[in-house]
C-alpha positions as CSV (number, residue, x, y, z in Angstrom):
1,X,47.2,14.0,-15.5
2,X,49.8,16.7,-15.0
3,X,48.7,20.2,-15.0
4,X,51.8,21.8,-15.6
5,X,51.2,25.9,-15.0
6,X,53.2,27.2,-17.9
7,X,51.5,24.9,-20.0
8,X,48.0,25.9,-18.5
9,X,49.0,29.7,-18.6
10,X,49.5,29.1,-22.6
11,X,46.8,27.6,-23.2
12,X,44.6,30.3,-21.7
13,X,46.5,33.1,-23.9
14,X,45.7,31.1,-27.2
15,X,41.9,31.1,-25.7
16,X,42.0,34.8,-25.1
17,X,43.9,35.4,-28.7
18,X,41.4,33.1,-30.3
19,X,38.1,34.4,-28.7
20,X,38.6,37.0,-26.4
21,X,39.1,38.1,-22.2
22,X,37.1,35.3,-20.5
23,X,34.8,37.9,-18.0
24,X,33.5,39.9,-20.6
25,X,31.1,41.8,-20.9
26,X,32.2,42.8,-17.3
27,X,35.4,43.8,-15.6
28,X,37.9,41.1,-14.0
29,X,37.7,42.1,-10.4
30,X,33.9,42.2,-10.3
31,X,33.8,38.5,-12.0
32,X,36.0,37.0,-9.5
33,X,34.1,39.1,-7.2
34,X,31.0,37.2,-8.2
35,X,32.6,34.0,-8.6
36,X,33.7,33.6,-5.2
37,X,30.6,34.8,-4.1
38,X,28.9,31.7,-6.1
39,X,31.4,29.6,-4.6
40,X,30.8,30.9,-1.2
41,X,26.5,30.2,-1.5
42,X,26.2,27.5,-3.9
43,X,25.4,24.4,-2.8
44,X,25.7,21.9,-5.3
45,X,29.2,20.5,-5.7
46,X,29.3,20.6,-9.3
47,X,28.3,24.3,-9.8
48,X,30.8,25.2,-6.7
49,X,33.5,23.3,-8.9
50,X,32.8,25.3,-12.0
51,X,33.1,28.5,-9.8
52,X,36.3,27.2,-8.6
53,X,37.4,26.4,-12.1
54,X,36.0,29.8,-13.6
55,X,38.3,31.1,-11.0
56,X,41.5,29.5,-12.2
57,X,40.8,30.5,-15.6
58,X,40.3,34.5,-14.4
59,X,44.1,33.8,-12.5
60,X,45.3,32.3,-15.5
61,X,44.3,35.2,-17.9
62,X,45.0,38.0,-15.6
63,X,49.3,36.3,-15.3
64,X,49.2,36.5,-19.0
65,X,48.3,39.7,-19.5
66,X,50.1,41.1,-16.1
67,X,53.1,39.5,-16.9
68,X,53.4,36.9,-14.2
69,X,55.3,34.0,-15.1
70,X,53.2,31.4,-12.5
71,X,55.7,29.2,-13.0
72,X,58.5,30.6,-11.1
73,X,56.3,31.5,-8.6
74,X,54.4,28.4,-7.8
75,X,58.1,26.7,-7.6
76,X,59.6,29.0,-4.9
77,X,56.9,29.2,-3.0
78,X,55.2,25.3,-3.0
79,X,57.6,23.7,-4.9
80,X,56.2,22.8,-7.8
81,X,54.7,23.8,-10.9
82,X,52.2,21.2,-11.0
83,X,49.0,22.1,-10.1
84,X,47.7,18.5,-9.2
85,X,50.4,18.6,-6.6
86,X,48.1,21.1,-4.8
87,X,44.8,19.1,-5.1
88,X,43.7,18.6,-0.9
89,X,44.4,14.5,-0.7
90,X,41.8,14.6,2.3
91,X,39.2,16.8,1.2
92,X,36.9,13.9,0.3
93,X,33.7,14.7,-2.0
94,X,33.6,18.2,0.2
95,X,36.7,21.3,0.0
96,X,38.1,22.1,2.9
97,X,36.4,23.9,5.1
98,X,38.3,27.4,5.6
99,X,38.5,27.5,1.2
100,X,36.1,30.4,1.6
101,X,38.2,32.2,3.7
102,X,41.6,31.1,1.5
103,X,40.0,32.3,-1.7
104,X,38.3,35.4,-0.6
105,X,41.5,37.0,0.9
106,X,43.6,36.7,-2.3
107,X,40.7,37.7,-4.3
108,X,40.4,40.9,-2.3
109,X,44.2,41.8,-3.0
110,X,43.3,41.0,-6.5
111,X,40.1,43.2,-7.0
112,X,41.9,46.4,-5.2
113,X,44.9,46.1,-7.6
114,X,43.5,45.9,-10.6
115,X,40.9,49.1,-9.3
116,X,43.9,50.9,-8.8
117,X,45.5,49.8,-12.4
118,X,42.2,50.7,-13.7
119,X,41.6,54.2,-11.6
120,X,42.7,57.7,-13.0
121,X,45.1,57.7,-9.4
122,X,48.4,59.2,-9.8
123,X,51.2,56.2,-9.6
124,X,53.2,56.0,-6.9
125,X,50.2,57.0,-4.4
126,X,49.2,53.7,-3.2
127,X,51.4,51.8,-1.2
128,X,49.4,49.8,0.0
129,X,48.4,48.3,-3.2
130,X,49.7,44.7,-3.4
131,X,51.0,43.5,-6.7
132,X,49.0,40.6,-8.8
133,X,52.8,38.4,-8.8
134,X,52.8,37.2,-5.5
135,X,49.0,36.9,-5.0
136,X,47.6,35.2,-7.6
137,X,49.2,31.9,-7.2
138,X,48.2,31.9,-3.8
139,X,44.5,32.1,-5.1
140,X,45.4,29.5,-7.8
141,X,46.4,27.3,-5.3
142,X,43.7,27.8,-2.9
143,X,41.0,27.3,-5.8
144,X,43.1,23.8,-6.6
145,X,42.4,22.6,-3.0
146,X,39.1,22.3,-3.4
147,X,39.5,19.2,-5.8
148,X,39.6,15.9,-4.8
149,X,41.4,15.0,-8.1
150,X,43.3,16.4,-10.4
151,X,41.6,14.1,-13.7
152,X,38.3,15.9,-12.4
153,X,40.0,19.5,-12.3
154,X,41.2,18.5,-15.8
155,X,38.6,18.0,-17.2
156,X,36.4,20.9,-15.9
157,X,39.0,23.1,-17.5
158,X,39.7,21.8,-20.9
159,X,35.8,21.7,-20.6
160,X,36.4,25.6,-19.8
161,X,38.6,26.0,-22.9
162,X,36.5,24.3,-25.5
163,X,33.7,26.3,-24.6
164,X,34.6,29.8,-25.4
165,X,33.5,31.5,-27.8
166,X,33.6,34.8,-29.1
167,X,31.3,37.1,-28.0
168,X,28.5,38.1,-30.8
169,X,26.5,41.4,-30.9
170,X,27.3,44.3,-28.4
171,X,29.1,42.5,-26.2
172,X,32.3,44.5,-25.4
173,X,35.6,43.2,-25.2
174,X,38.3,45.5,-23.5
175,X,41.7,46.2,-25.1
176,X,44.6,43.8,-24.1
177,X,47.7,45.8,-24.0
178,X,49.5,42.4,-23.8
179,X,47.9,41.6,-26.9
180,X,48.9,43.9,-28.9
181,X,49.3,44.3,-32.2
182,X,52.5,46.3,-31.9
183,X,54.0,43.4,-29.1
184,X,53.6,41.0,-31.6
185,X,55.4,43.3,-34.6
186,X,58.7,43.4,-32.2
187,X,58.6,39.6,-31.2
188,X,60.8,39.0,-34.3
189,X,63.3,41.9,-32.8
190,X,62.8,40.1,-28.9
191,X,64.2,36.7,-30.1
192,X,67.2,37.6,-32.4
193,X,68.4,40.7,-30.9
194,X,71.8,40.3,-28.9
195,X,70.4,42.5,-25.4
196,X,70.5,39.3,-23.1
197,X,67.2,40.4,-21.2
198,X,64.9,40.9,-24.5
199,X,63.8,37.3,-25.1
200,X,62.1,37.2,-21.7
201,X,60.8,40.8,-21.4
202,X,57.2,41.4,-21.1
203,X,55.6,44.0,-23.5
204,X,52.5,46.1,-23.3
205,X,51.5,48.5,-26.3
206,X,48.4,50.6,-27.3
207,X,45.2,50.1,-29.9
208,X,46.3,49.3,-33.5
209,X,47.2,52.5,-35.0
210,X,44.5,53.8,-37.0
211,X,44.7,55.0,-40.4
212,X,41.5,56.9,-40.4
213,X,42.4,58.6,-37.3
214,X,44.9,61.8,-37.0
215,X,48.4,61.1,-35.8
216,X,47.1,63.4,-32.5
217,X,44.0,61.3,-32.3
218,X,45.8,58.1,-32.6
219,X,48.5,59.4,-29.6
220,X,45.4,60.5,-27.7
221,X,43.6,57.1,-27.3
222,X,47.6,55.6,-26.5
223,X,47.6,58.1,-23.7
224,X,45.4,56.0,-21.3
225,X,47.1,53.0,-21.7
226,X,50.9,54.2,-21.4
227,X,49.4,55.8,-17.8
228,X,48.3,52.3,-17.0
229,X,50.9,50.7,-17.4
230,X,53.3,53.3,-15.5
231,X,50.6,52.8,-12.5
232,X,51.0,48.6,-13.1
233,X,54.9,49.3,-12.1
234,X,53.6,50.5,-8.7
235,X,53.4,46.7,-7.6
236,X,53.9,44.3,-10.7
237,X,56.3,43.5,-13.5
238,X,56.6,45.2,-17.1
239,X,59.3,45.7,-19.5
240,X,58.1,48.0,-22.3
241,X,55.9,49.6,-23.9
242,X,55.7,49.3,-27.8
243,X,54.4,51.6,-30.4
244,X,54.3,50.7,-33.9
245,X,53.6,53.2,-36.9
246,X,53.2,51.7,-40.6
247,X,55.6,53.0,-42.8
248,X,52.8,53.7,-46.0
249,X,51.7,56.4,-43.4
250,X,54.8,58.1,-42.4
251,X,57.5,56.8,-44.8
252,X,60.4,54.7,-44.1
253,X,64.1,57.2,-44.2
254,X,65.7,58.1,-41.6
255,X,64.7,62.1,-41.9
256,X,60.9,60.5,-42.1
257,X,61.5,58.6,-39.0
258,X,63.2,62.1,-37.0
259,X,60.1,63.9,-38.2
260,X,57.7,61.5,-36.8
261,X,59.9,60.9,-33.3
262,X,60.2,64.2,-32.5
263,X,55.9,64.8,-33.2
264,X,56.1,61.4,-30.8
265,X,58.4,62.6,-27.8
266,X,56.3,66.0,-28.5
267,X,53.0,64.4,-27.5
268,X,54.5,62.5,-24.5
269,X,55.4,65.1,-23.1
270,X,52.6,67.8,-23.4
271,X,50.4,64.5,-22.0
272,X,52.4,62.5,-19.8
273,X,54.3,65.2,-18.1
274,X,53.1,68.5,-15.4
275,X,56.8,69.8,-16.4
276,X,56.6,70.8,-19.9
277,X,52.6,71.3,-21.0
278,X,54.2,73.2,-24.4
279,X,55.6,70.1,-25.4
280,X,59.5,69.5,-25.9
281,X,61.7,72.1,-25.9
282,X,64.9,71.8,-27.7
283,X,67.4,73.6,-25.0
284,X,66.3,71.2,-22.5
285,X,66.5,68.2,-24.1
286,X,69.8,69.1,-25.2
287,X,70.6,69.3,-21.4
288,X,73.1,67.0,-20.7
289,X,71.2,65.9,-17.5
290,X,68.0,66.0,-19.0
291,X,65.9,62.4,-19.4
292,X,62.5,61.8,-20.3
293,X,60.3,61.9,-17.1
294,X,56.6,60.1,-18.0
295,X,54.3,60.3,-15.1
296,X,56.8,60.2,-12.7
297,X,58.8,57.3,-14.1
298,X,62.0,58.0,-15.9
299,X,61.7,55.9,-19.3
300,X,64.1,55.5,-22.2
301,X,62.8,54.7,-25.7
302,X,64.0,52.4,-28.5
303,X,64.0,53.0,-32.1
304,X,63.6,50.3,-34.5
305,X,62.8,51.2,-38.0
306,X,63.5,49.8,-41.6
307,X,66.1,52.0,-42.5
308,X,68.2,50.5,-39.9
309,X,70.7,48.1,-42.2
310,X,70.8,44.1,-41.1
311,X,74.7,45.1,-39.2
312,X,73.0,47.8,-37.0
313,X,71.4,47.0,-33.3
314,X,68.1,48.5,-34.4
315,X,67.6,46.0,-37.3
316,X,64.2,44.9,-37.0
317,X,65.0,41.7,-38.2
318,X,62.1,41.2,-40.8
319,X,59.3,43.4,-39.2
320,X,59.4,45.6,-41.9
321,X,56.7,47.6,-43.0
322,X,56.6,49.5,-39.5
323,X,58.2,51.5,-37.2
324,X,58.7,50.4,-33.9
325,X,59.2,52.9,-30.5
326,X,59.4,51.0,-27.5
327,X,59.3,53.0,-23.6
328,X,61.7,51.1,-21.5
329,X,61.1,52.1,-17.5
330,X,64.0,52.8,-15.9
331,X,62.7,50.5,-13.0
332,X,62.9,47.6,-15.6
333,X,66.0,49.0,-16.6
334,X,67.4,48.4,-13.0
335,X,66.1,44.8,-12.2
336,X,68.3,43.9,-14.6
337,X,71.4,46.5,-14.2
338,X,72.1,47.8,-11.0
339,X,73.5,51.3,-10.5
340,X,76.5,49.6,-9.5
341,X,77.3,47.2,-12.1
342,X,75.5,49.3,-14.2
343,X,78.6,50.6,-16.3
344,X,80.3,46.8,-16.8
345,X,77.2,45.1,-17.9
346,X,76.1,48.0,-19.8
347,X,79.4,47.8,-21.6
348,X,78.9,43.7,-22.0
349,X,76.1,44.2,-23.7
350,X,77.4,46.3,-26.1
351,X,80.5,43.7,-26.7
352,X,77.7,41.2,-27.2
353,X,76.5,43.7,-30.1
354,X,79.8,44.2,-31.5
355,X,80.9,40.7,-31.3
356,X,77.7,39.6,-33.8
357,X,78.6,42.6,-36.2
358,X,76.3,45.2,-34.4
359,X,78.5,47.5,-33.3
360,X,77.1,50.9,-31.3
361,X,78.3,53.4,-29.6
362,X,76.9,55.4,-26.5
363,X,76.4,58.9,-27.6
364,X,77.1,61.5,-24.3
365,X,73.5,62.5,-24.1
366,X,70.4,60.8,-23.4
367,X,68.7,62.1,-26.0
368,X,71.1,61.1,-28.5
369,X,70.2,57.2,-27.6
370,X,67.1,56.8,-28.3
371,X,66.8,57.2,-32.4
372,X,70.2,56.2,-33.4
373,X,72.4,57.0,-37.0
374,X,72.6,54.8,-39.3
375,X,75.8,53.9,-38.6
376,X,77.8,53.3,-35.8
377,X,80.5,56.6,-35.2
378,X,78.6,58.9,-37.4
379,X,77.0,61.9,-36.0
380,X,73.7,61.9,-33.4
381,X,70.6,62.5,-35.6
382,X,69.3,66.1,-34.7
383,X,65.7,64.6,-34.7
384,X,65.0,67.1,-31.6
385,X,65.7,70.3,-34.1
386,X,62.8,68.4,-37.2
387,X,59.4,70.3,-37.2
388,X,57.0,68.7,-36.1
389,X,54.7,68.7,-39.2
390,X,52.6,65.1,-39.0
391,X,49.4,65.3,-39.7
C-alpha cells in the first residue's frame, strides 16, 4: 500500500477538524514524551508498534498545525514522499536496534520547541531553538523504520484514525490557531486572489470572536496567540495571521470599518509593543518611516471587508458577512520578495492585479496600505484620525 505523506498529513487534519488534537487532555510534547518512553520499556511488539504509530500521528498533527508541508521535506531529504519507502527491509519481527536512540533525539528537538512556542519568552531569545520543519520528518522516518511492512503500518494507522473520537465531559481540548475560524473565512480570498504566494500561504488566527464578550475582551484573549505565533517565526514557517469581525457587530461601510481598524491597530499596539503603551498616536503613524513593529517583528496588515466592490484587490470574494484583518510578517514577506527584487516583483504583482481588473496603487506611506479606498486613485482613508469609540 502507498502511504503517500501529503495524503497522510490530510487525513490527520480532517481527524483533528472532525474530533479534536489527538494528545488531549495533555500537551504535545509531554505525549510524545511519554510515547517514546512506552516505546523505549514496552516489551510486547504490538504495544511498541502502537507507540510507534501514536507517534506518527503526534508528527502528523503537529506539520498541520505548524505549517510543515512533509512533503517537500521528506523528498529533499530521502527522496520520496512515501512513507513505505522508509519501512527497515531487514528489521525482521524486531526494529532496529539504535530506533531508541533515532526517536528520542528528534523527539527532544521537538519537546524544547514547542516549550519555547508555548513559554511567555520574548522571541528572538532562543537561538538555539530548532524549528519543528526540518525535525519532524526525521522522527517520522525514524518511527517508520521500526515496521517490517508497510500493509501492517497501514493498518495500525487507519486503525488510529477510525478510533477517535471526541472527547466527552471535562476533557480540554486546546485552541488550534490553524483551525481557525477566521483561516477558514479568508480561504475563499487565498484561492481567487491574483497575489501569486496566497494559495500556498499558511494562516494562523485567534478564538472565534465572541459576541458576548467586549471588543477589548475579545482583543485581550487574541493577544496570546498573536505572541505565539511571532515566537513560532523564531525557527518555523507562517504566513499570517487572520482576524475576522462579523459585520452585524460592527457594520459593514467603509467609515464603520476605519472606526473599528483604528480601535484594532490601537490595541496592538498598547499590547504588542514596549514603544507606544498609550496606544497609536496619530503624528507617528503619519511618519513616513514609521511601520507597525509587534513584538519585535515588523508586520503589515490586510484589509478585506464587504464594502470592497468585486473590481477591487480586497474583494473578499463571497466571504461576506465579515471583516477580515490579516498580520503579514515581514519575514514572510521576504521569503518570497527579496530586498533586492523587491521593487520589480512588487510591481508584477500589482500588474497581475491590474491585468484581472483589480487595479491598486501604492500609497507613499505605510500606513496608507493597509485599509485601502474604495477605489483605486482616490484619496488614502484617514482611518488613523477616527475615534476610537467600539464598545
Amino acid at each position: 500500500m502507498k502511504l503517500h505523506v501529503q495524503r497522510l498529513q490530510d487525513a490527520f487534519r480532517r481527524m483533528v477538524v472532525d474530533t479534536g488534537e489527538c494528545w488531549a487532555p495533555g500537551l504535545p510534547g509531554d505525549h510524545l514524551t511519554a510515547q517514546v518512553r512506552a516505546f523505549t520499556t514496552a516489551t510486547d511488539e504490538h504495544a511498541r508498534r502502537d507507540s510507534l504509530v501514536e507517534i506518527v500521528a503526534i508528527a502528523l498533527c503537529l506539520a498541520n498545525q505548524y505549517g510543515c508541508v512533509l512533503q517537500h521535506a521528506l523528498t529533499s531529504t530521502s527522496g520520496s514522499a512515501d512513507l513505505a519507502d522508509a519501512i527497515a527491509p531487514t528489521a525482521g519481527p524486531h526494529p532496529p536496534a539504535d530506533l531508541p536512540d533515532r526517536l528520542r533525539q528528534p523527539a527532544q528537538t521537538v519537546v524544547r520547541a514547542l516549550a519555547y512556542y508555548r513559554s511567555d519568552v520574548s522571541p528572538g531569545t532562543r537561538p538555539d531553538v530548532t524549528g519543528l520543519h526540518p525535525v519532524l520528518p526525521e522522527l517520522i522516518l525514524a518511527a517508520c523504520a521500526g515496521f517490517d511492512s508497510a500493509d501492517d503500518l497501514a493498518d495500525r494507522l487507519t486503525a488510529r484514525l477510525r478510533a477517535a473520537r471526541r472527547p466527552t465531559g471535562d476533557v480540554d481540548v486546546e485552541f488550534d490557531p490553524s483551525c481557525a475560524e477566521s483561516v477558514r473565512l479568508i480561504r475563499p480570498v487565498q484561492d481567487q486572489t491574483y497575489c501569486p504566494f496566497a494559495q500556498k500561504s499558511f494562516l494562523w488566527g485567534p478564538p472565534a470572536y465572541d459576541r458576548t464578550l467586549s471588543f477589548a475582551q475579545n482583543m485581550d484573549a487574541a493577544v496570546p496567540w498573536v505572541r505565539r505565533f511571532v515566537r513560532v517565526l523564531d525557527g518555523d514557517v507562517l504566513d499570517g495571521f487572520v482576524f475576522a469581525f462579523p459585520t452585524d457587530v460592527f457594520g459593514e461601510s467603509l467609515d464603520d470599518l476605519g472606526r473599528l481598524f483604528r480601535a484594532f491597530v490601537d490595541h496592538l499596539i498598547r499590547t504588542l509593543t514596549s514603544a507606544a503603551p498609550a496606544g497609536l498616536d496619530v503624528a507617528t503613524v503619519t511618519d513616513p518611516k514609521w511601520y507597525l513593529v509587534l513584538e519585535g517583528e515588523e508586520c503589515f496588515v490586510s484589509v478585506f471587508a464587504p464594502c470592497y466592490p468585486h473590481d477591487h484587490s480586497r474583494y473578499l470574494h463571497g466571504a461576506q458577512g465579515w471583516l477580515l484583518f490579516m498580520l503579514q510578517p515581514e519575514k514572510a514577506i521576504l521569503r518570497q520578495l527579496t530586498v533586492a527584487d523587491y521593487g520589480a516583483r512588487s510591481a508584477a504583482i500589482r500588474e497581475r492585479f491590474r491585468d484581472a481588473f483589480q487595479p491598486y496603487q501604492l500609497a507613499d506611506r505605510e500606513i496608507d496600505r493597509f485599509l485601502l479606498p474604495l477605489r483605486a486613485g482616490d484619496p488614502p482613508v484617514r482611518w488613523y484620525e477616527a475615534p476610537i469609540d467600539i464598545p
